[in-house]
PDB file of C-alpha atoms in Angstrom:
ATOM      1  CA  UNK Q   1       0.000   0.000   0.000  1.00 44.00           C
ATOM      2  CA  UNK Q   2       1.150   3.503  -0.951  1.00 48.00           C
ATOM      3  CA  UNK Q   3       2.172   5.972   2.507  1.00 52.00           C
ATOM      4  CA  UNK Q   4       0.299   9.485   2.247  1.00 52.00           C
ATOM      5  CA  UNK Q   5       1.432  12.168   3.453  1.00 50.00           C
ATOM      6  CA  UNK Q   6       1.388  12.122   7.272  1.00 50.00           C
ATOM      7  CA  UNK Q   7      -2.506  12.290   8.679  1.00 53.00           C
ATOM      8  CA  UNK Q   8      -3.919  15.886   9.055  1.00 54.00           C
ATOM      9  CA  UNK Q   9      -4.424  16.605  13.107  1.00 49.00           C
ATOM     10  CA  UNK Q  10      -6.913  18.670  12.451  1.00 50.00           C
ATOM     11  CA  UNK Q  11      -5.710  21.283  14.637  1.00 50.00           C
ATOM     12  CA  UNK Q  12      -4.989  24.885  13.570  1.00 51.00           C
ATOM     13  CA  UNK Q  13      -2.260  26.689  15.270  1.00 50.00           C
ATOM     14  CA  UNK Q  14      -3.727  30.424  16.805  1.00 54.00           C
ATOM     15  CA  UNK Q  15      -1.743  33.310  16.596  1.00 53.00           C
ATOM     16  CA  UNK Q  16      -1.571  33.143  20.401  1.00 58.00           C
ATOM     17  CA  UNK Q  17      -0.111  29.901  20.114  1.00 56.00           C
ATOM     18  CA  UNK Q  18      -3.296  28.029  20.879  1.00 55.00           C
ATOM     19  CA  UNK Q  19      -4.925  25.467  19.077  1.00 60.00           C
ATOM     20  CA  UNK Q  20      -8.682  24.836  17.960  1.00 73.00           C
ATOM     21  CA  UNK Q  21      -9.970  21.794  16.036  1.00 85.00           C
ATOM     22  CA  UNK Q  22     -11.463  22.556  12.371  1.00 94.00           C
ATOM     23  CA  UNK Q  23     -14.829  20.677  11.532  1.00 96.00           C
ATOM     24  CA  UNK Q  24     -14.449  18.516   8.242  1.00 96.00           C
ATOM     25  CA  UNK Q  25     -16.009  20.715   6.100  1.00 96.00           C
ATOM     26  CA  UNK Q  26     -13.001  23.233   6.455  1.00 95.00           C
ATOM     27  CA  UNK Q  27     -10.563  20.323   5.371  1.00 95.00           C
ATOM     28  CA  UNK Q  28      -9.031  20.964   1.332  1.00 95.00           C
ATOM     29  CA  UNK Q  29      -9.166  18.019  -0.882  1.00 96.00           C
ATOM     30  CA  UNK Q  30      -5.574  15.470  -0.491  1.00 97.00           C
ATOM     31  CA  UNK Q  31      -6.018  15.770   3.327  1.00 96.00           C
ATOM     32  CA  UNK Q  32      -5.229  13.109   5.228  1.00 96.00           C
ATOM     33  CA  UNK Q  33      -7.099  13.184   8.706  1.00 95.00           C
ATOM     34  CA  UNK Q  34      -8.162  12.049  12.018  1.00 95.00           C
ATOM     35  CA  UNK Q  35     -11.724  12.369  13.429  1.00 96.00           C
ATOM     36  CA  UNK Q  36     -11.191  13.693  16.743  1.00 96.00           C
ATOM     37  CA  UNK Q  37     -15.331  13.659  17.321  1.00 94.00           C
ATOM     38  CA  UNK Q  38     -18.960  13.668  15.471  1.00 95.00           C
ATOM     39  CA  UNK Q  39     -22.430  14.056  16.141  1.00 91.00           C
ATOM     40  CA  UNK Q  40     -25.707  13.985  14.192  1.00 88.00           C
ATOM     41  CA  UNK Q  41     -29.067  12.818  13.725  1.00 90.00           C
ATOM     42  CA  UNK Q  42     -28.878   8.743  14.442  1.00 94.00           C
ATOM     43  CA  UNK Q  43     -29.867   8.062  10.707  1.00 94.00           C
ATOM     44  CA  UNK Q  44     -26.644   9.679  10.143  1.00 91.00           C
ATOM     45  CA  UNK Q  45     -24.313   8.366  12.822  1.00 93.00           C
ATOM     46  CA  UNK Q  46     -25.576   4.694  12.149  1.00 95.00           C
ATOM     47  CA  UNK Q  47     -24.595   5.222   8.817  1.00 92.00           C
ATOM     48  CA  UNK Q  48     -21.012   6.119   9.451  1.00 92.00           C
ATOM     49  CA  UNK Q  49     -20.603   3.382  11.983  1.00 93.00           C
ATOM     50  CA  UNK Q  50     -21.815   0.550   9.615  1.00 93.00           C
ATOM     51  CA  UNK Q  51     -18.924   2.680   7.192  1.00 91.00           C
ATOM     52  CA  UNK Q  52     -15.837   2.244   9.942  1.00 92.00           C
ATOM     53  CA  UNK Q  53     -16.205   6.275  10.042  1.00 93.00           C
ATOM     54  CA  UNK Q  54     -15.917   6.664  14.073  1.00 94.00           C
ATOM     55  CA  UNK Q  55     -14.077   8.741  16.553  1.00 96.00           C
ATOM     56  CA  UNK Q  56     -10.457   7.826  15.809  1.00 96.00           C
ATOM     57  CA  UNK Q  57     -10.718   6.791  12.246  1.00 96.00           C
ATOM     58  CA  UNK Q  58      -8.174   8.119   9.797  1.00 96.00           C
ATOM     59  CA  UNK Q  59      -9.761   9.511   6.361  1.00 96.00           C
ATOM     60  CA  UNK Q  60      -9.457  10.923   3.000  1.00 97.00           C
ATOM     61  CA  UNK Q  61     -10.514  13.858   1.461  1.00 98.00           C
ATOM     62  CA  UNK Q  62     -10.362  13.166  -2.015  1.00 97.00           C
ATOM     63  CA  UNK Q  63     -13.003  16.077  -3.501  1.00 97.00           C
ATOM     64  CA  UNK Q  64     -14.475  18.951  -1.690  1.00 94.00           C
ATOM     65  CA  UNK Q  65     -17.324  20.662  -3.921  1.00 93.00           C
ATOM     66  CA  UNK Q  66     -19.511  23.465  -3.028  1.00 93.00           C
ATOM     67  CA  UNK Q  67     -21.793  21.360  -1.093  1.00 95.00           C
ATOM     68  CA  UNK Q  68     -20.505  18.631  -0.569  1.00 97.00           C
ATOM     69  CA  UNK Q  69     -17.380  16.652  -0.534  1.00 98.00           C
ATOM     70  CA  UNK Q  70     -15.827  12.850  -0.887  1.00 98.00           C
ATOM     71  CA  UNK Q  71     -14.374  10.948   2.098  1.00 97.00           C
ATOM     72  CA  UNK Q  72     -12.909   7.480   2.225  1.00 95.00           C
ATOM     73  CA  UNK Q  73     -10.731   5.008   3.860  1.00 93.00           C
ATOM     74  CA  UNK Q  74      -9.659   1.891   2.642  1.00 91.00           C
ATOM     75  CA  UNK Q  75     -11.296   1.334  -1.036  1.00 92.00           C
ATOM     76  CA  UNK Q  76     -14.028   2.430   0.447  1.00 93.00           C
ATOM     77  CA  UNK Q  77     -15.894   6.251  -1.167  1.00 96.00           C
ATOM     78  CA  UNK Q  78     -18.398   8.084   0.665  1.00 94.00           C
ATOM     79  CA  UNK Q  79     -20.076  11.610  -0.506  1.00 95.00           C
ATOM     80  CA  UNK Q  80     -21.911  13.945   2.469  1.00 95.00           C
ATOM     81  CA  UNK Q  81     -22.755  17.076   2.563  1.00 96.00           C
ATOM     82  CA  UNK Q  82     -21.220  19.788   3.707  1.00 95.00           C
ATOM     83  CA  UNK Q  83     -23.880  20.289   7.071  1.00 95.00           C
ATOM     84  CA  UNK Q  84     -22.423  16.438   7.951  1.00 95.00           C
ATOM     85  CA  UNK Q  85     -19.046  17.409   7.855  1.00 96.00           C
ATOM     86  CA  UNK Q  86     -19.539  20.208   9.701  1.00 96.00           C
ATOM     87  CA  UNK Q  87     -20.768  18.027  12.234  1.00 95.00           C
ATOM     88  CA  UNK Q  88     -16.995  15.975  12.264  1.00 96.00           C
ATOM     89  CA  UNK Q  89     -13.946  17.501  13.708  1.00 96.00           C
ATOM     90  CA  UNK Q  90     -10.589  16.655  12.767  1.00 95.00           C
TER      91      UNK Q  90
END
């Protein structure tokens, strides 16, 4: 299997030199990332479990649209929308 570059920690260094995490939503395509945590309607959340997309999973960005965007892992490909990844932080 290919390495990527190293996985995104989703945290964005302050000017203050604090941190904050970004939601997925904020993420540019060829990102490599952690989810840190999600929530969401259950519909939604079963979904991503029966996926392997949980707390701790490491993902791919591979296209970010204007509404939308295209996650994976594995050979697996899933498209959400943009108010589900705001729901995800990386």
């Amino acid at each position: 299997m290919k390495k990527g570059p190293p996985a995104h920690t989703g945290y964005e260094r302050k000017g203050n030199g604090g941190v904050v995490m970004q939601s997925l939503s904020e993420v540019k395509a060829g990102a490599v990332c952690t989810i840190k945590w999600m929530f969401g309607n259950p519909q939604v959340m079963e979904f991503m479990h029966q996926h392997d997309i949980r707390e701790g999973s490491t993902i791919n960005v591979f296209q970010h649209g204007r509404d939308s965007m295209i996650i994976g892992m594995n050979n697996m490909r899933l498209a959400i929308g943009n108010e589900v990844a705001e729901r995800i932080k990386v």
